[in-house]
XYZ file of C-alpha atoms in Angstrom:
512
model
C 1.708 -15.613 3.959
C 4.985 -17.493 3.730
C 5.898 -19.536 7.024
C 9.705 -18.922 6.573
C 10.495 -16.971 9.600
C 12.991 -15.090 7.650
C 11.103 -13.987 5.179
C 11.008 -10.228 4.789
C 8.818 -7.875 2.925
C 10.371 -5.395 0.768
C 8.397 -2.431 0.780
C 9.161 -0.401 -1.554
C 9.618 3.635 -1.442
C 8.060 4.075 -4.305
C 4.405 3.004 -2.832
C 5.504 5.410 0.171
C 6.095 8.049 -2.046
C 3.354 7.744 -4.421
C 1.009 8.011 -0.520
C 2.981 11.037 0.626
C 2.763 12.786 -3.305
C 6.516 12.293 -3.700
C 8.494 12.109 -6.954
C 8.645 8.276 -7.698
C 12.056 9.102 -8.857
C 13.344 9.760 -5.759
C 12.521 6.479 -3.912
C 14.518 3.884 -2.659
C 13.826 0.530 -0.690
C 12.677 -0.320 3.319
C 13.172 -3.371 4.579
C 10.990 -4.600 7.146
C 9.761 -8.014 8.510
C 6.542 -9.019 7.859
C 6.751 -12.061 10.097
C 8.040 -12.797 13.937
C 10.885 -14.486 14.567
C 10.455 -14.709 18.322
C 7.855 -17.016 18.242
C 7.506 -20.476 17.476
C 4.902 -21.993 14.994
C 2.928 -22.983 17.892
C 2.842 -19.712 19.570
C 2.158 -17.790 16.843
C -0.521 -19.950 15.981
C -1.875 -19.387 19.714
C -1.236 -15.482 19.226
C -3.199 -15.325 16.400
C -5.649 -16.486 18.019
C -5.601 -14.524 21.162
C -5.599 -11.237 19.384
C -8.553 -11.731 16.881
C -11.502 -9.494 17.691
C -14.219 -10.520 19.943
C -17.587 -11.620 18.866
C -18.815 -12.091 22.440
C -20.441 -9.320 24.022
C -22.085 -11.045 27.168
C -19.263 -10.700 29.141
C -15.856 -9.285 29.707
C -12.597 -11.077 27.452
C -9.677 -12.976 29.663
C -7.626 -10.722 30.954
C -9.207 -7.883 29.782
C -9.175 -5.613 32.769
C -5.454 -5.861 32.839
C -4.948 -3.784 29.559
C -1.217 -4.040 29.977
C -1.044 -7.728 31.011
C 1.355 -8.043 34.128
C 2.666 -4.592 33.836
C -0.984 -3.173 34.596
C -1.244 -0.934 37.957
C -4.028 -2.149 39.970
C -3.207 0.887 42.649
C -6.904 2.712 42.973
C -7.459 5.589 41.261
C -6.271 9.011 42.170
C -4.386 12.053 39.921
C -1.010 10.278 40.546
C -2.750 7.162 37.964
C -0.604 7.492 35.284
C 2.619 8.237 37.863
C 3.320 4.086 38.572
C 5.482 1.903 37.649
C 5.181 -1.322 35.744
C 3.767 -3.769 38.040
C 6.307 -6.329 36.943
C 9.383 -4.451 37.146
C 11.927 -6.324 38.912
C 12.701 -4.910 42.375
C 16.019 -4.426 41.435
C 15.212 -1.862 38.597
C 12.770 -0.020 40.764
C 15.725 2.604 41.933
C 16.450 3.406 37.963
C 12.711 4.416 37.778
C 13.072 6.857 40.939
C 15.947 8.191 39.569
C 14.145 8.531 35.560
C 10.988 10.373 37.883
C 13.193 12.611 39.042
C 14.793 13.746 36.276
C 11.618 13.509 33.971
C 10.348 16.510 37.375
C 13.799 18.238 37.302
C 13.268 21.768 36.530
C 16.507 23.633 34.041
C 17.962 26.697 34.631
C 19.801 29.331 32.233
C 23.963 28.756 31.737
C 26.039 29.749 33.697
C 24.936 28.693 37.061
C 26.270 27.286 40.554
C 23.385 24.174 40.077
C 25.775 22.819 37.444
C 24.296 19.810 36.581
C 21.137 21.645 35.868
C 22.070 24.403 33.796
C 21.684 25.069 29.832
C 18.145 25.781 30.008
C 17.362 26.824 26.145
C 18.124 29.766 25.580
C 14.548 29.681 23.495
C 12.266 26.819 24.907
C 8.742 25.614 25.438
C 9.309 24.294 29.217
C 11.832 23.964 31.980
C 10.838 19.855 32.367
C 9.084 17.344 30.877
C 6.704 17.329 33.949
C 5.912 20.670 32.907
C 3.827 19.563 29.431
C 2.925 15.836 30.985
C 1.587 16.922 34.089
C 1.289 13.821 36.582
C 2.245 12.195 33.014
C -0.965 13.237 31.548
C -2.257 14.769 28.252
C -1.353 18.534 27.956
C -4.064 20.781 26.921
C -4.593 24.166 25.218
C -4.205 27.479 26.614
C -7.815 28.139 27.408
C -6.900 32.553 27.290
C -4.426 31.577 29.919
C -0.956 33.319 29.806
C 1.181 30.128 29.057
C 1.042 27.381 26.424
C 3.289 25.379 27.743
C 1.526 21.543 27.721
C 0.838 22.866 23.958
C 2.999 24.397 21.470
C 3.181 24.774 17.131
C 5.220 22.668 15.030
C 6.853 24.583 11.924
C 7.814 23.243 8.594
C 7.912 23.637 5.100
C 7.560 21.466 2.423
C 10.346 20.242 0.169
C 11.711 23.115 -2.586
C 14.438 21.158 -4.186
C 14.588 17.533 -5.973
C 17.671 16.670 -3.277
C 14.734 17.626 -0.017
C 12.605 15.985 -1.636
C 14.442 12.816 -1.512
C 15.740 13.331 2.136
C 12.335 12.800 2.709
C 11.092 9.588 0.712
C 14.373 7.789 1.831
C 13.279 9.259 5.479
C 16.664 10.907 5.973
C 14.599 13.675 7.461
C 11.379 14.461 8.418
C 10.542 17.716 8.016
C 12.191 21.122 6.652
C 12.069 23.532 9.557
C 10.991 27.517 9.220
C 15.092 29.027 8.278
C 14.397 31.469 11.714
C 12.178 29.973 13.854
C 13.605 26.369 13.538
C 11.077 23.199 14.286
C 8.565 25.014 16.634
C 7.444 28.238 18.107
C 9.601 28.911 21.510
C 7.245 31.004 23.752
C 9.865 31.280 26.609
C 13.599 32.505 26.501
C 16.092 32.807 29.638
C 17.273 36.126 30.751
C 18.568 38.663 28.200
C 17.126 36.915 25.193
C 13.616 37.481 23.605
C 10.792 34.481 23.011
C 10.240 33.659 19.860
C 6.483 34.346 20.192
C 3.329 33.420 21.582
C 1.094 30.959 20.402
C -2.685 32.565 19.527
C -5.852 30.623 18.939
C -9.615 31.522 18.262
C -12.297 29.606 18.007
C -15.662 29.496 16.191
C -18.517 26.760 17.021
C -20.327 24.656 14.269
C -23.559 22.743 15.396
C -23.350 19.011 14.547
C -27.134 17.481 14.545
C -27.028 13.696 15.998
C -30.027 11.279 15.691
C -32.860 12.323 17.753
C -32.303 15.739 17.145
C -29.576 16.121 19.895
C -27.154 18.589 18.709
C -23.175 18.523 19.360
C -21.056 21.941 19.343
C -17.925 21.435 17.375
C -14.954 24.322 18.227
C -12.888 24.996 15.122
C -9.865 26.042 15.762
C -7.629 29.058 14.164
C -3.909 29.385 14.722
C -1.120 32.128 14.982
C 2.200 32.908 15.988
C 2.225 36.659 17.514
C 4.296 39.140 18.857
C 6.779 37.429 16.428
C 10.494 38.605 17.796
C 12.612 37.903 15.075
C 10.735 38.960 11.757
C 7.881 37.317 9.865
C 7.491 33.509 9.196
C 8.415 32.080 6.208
C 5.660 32.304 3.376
C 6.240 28.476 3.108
C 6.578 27.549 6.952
C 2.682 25.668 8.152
C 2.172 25.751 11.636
C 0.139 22.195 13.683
C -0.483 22.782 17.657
C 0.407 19.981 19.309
C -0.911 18.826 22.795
C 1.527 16.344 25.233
C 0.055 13.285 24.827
C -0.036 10.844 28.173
C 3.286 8.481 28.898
C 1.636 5.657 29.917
C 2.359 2.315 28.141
C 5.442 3.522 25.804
C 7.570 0.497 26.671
C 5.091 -1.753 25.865
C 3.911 0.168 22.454
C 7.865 -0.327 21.891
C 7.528 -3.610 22.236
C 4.743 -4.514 19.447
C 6.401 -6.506 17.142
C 6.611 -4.225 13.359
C 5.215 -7.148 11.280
C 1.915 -7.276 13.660
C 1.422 -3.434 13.242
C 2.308 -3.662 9.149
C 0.130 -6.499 9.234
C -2.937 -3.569 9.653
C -2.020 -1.543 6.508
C -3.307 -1.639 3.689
C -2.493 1.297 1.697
C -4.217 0.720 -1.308
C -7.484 -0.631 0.496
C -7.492 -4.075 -0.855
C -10.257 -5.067 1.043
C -12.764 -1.831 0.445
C -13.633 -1.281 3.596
C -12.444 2.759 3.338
C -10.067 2.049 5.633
C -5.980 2.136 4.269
C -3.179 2.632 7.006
C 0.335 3.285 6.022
C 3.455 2.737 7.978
C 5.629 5.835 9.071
C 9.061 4.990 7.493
C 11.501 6.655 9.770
C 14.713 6.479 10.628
C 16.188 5.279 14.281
C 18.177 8.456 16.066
C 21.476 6.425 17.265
C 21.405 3.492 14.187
C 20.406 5.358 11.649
C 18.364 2.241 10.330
C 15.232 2.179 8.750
C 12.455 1.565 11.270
C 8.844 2.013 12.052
C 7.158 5.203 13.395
C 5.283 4.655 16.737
C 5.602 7.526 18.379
C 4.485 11.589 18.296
C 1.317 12.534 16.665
C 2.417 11.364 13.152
C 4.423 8.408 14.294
C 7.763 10.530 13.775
C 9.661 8.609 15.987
C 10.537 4.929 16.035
C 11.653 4.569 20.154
C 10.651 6.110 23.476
C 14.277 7.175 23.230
C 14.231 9.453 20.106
C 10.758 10.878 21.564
C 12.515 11.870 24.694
C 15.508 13.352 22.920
C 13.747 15.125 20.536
C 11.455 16.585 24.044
C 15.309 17.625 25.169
C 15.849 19.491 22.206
C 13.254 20.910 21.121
C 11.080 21.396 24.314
C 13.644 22.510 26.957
C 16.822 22.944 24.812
C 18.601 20.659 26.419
C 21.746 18.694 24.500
C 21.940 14.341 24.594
C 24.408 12.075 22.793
C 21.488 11.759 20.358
C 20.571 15.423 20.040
C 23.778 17.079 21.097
C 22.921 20.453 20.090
C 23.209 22.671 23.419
C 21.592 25.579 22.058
C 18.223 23.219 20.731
C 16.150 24.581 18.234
C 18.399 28.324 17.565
C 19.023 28.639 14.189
C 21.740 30.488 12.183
C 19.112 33.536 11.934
C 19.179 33.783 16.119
C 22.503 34.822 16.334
C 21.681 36.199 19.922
C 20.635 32.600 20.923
C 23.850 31.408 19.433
C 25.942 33.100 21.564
C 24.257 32.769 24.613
C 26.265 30.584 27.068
C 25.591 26.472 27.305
C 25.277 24.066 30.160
C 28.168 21.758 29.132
C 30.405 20.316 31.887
C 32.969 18.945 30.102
C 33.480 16.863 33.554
C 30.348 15.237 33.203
C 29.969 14.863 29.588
C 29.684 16.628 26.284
C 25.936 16.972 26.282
C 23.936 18.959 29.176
C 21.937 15.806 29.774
C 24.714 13.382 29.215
C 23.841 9.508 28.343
C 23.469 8.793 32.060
C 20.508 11.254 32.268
C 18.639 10.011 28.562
C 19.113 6.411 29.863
C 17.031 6.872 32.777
C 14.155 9.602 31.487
C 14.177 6.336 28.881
C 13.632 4.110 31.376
C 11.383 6.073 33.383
C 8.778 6.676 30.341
C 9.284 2.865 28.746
C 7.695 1.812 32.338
C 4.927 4.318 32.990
C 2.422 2.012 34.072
C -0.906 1.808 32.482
C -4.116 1.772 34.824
C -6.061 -1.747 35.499
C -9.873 -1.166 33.319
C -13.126 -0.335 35.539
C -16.329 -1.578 34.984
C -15.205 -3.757 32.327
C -17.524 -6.470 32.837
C -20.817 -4.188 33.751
C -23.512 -4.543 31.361
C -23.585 -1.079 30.081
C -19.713 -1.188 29.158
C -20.032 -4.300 27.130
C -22.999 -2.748 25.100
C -20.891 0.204 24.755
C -17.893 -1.723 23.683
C -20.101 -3.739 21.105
C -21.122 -0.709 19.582
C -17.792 0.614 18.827
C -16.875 -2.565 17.602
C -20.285 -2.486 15.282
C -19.708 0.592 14.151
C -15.961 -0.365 12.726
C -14.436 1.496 15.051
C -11.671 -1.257 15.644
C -10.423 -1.740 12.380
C -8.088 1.482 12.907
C -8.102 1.406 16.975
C -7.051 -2.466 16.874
C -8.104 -3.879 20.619
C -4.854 -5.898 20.989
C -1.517 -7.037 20.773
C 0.815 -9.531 22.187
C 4.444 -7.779 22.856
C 7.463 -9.347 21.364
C 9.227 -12.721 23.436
C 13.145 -10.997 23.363
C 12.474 -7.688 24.298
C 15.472 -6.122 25.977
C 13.802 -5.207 28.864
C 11.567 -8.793 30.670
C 8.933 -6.785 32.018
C 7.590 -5.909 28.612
C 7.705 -9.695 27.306
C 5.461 -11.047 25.713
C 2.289 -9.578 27.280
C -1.594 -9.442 26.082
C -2.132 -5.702 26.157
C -5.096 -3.471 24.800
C -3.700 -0.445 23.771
C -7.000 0.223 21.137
C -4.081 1.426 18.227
C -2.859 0.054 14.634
C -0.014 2.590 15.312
C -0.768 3.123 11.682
C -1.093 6.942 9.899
C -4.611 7.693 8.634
C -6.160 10.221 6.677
C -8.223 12.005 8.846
C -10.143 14.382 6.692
C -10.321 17.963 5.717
C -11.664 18.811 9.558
C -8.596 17.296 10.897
C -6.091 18.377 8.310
C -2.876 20.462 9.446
C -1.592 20.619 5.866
C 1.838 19.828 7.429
C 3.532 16.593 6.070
C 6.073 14.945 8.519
C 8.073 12.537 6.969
C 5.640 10.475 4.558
C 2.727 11.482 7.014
C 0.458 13.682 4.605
C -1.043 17.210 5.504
C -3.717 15.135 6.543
C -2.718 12.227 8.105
C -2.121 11.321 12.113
C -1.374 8.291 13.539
C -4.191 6.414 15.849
C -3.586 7.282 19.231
C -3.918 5.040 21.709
C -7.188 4.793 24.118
C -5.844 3.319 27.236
C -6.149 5.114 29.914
C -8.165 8.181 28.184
C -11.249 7.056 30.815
C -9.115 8.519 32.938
C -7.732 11.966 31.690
C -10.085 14.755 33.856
C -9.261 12.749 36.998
C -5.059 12.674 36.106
C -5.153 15.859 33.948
C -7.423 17.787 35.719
C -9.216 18.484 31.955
C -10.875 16.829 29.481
C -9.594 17.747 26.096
C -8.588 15.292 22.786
C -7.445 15.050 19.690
C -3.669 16.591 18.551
C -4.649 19.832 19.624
C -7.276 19.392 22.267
C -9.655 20.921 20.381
C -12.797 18.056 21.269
C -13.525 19.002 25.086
C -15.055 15.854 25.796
C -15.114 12.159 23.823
C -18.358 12.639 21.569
C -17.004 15.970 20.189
C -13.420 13.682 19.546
C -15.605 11.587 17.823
C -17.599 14.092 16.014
C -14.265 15.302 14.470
C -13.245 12.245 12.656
C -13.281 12.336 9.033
C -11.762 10.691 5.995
C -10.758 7.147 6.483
C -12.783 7.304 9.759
C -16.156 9.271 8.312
C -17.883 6.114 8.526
C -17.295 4.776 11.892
C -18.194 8.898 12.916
C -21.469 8.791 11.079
C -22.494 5.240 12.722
C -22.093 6.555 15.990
C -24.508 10.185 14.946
C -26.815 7.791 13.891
C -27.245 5.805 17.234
C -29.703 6.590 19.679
C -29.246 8.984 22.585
C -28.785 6.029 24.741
C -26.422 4.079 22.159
C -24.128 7.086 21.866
C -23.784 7.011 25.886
C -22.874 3.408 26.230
C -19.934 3.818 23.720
C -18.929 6.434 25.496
C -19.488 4.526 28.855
C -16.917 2.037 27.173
C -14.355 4.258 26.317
C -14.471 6.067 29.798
C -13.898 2.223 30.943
C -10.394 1.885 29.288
């Protein structure tokens, strides 16, 4: 690789396209840097060497227990875990936090009302606040036969029909083509005088997975619908994906990853042979409109906490921001009803419902959701655990560690050692894992790695213990169990361990 700090890479469209099954014809040409520029020779040197993967096993890395470097929360552990703030947050930024909490808790209401500044609810949503899905900002879950879906909900698209769609999406002008009634997702709740869209329905049959030993695993496959459909059928064309709320922990700092260090894990074509390719989610940034990396959402959709949370606003609560300023969210022309239903516009406090004031601080709030301090790192039986995953190749798509970028805008995410377990990268998953919906130049089969930190701690926050995109795996071996494709190796080295093998990699992961 070149030393010229300003050397960029151009990656071309084309590639992207040729990954996604796009018309070549249609691409055009990302530019993204393939080196930092915050960093002197020296320090990148020193970098490079801080985040290379471990070959000691004896005992616990530097630092390691603090899996967000400074910003780690060392408060002990309780179902408020994933509720701090950044350890390093200046005191002076402490009352913006507050503030982001309790707007991130604020529950809507339905237009018009006398609680002005909370009104414009929908009129079709999913919740009435984001603590509704993230409860205590942890991972949503499925329904379970319960009345309500709310911490889970289905996407809707279609693919591309015409040569001009098709080329919104390899020059990622878009990223998906939503059903023409039903818009982006399925809106189980409504306010007052207007119908839901639907209800979410899902079945289940169990396969029997037989590990080494002869200890046998019960895998739930999962079957989704749409029912009691209000406004006519689906599109013939429209897929449907459940999605689960993921946790907020450690956004700012996943923000923060400089792109050449994450595009510095892909390898599309699999150079190297290891089975393992990565590819970069080419999006596009909400307020810029520039060509940036996917981080965030289950297929890396969006490039900032910010376009996450507006797109939440939107689509989630229908709820208008300067970056979504919709105020009836995800109605279509085909709701007509929804259209006409009043707003929650003030003109006196903005043109949105949740004017910038409000989006700035739910940013804020979720860039500096503290992340948990490790336990047990340094016990015996969690370093055997975390040399098995490492053995087994786990790490080459959930990468240990990063350091953050030097500038960041905000000093509490600078330059830290953190251990998210993520390349951030979209893999093919296999055929188990497959939603056959493609989000921007994310396949039908493709997701991007999660990541781990904190997931040790999900039944004691979330009060469950379900993973994956749509909580399907009800505890970490069936997660595991479920990976396919690029990952089908890494899954069949871990059915092949022993009985006690298996449950010191699990040990390990219950330690992040």
């Amino acid at each position: 690789m070149s030393h010229n700090p300003a050397r960029r890479l151009l990656v071309s469209a084309t590639f992207c396209a040729l990954l996604a099954g796009l018309p070549v014809a249609l691409a055009g040409t990302f530019d993204l840097a393939t080196r930092r520029t915050d960093l002197s020779d020296a320090d990148l040197k020193r970098v490079t060497d801080i985040v290379r993967p471990t070959h000691d096993f004896s005992k616990a890395e530097p630092y390691e227990a603090m899996q967000a470097g400074a910003a780690t929360s060392i408060d002990p552990v309780t179902e408020d875990s994933f509720s701090h703030i950044s350890a390093n947050i200046p005191f002076e930024e402490e009352q913006n936090f507050r503030l982001g909490n309790a707007l991130f808790r604020k529950l809507w209401v339905s237009a018009p009302s006398s609680t002005q500044a909370s009104d414009g609810l929908g009129p079709l949503f999913n919740a009435r606040s984001c603590m509704s899905c993230h409860l205590n900002d942890g991972r949503g879950k499925p329904p379970e036969g319960g009345p309500s879906a709310t911490s889970m909900f289905l996407r809707l698209a279609r693919a591309a029909k015409t040569p001009e769609e098709e080329k919104a999406l390899a020059d990622a002008d878009i990223v998906t083509f939503p059903d023409p009634v039903y818009g982006h997702q399925l809106q189980d709740l409504a306010v007052p005088g207007l119908a839901a869209e639907g209800k979410v329905a899902v079945t289940y049959s169990e396969e029997t997975v037989t590990l080494n030993g002869g200890e046998t695993a019960s895998l739930r496959r999962p079957s989704y619908s749409a029912r009691n459909l209000a406004y006519g059928p689906l599109d013939p064309g429209t897929t449907i994906s459940a999605r689960v709320a993921p946790a907020m922990i450690g956004l700012g700092l996943i923000q923060a990853i400089p792109e050449a260090d994450i595009l510095a894990h892909a390898d599309p074509d699999d150079h190297d042979h290891d089975g393992i390719s990565g590819k970069a989610a080419i999006v596009r940034d909400h307020r810029s409109g520039r060509i940036a990396l996917g981080r965030f959402g289950w297929k890396a959709q969006n490039a900032t906490v910010r376009d996450q949370s507006a797109d939440a606003f939107s689509n989630d609560i229908g709820i208008s921001t300067p970056d979504a300023p919709d105020a009836h969210g995800d109605c279509t022309a085909a709701e007509a009803k929804c259209l006409a239903m009043p707003d929650g516009v003030q003109k006196r406090l903005g043109n949105e419902e949740a004017p910038g004031p409000v989006l700035d601080l739910v940013t804020f709030y979720s860039e500096n959701l503290a992340v948990p301090a490790r336990r047990k790192a340094s016990f015996a039986a969690t370093l055997r655990g975390k040399q098995l995953f490492y053995d087994a190749g786990c790490i080459s798509c959930h990468v240990p560690k990063f350091v953050t970028r030097r500038d960041t805008a905000e000093k509490a995410q600078s330059f830290q050692l953190i251990w998210p377990y993520s390349d951030f990268l979209l893999h093919d998953m296999g055929d188990g894992l497959a939603d056959g919906q493609q989000v921007g130049l994310a396949s039908g089969r493709e997701w991007r790695t999660p990541p781990l930190w904190g997931i040790g701690l999900t039944r004691t926050v979330s009060g469950h213990s379900f993973f994956l995109h749509d909580g399907r795996a009800r505890n970490l071996t069936e997660a595991i169990l479920w990976h396919g494709g690029e990952a089908e190796k890494a899954r069949n080295a871990f059915s092949s361990l022993s009985k006690d093998d298996r449950e010191a990699l699990i040990t390990f992961l219950e330690s992040l």
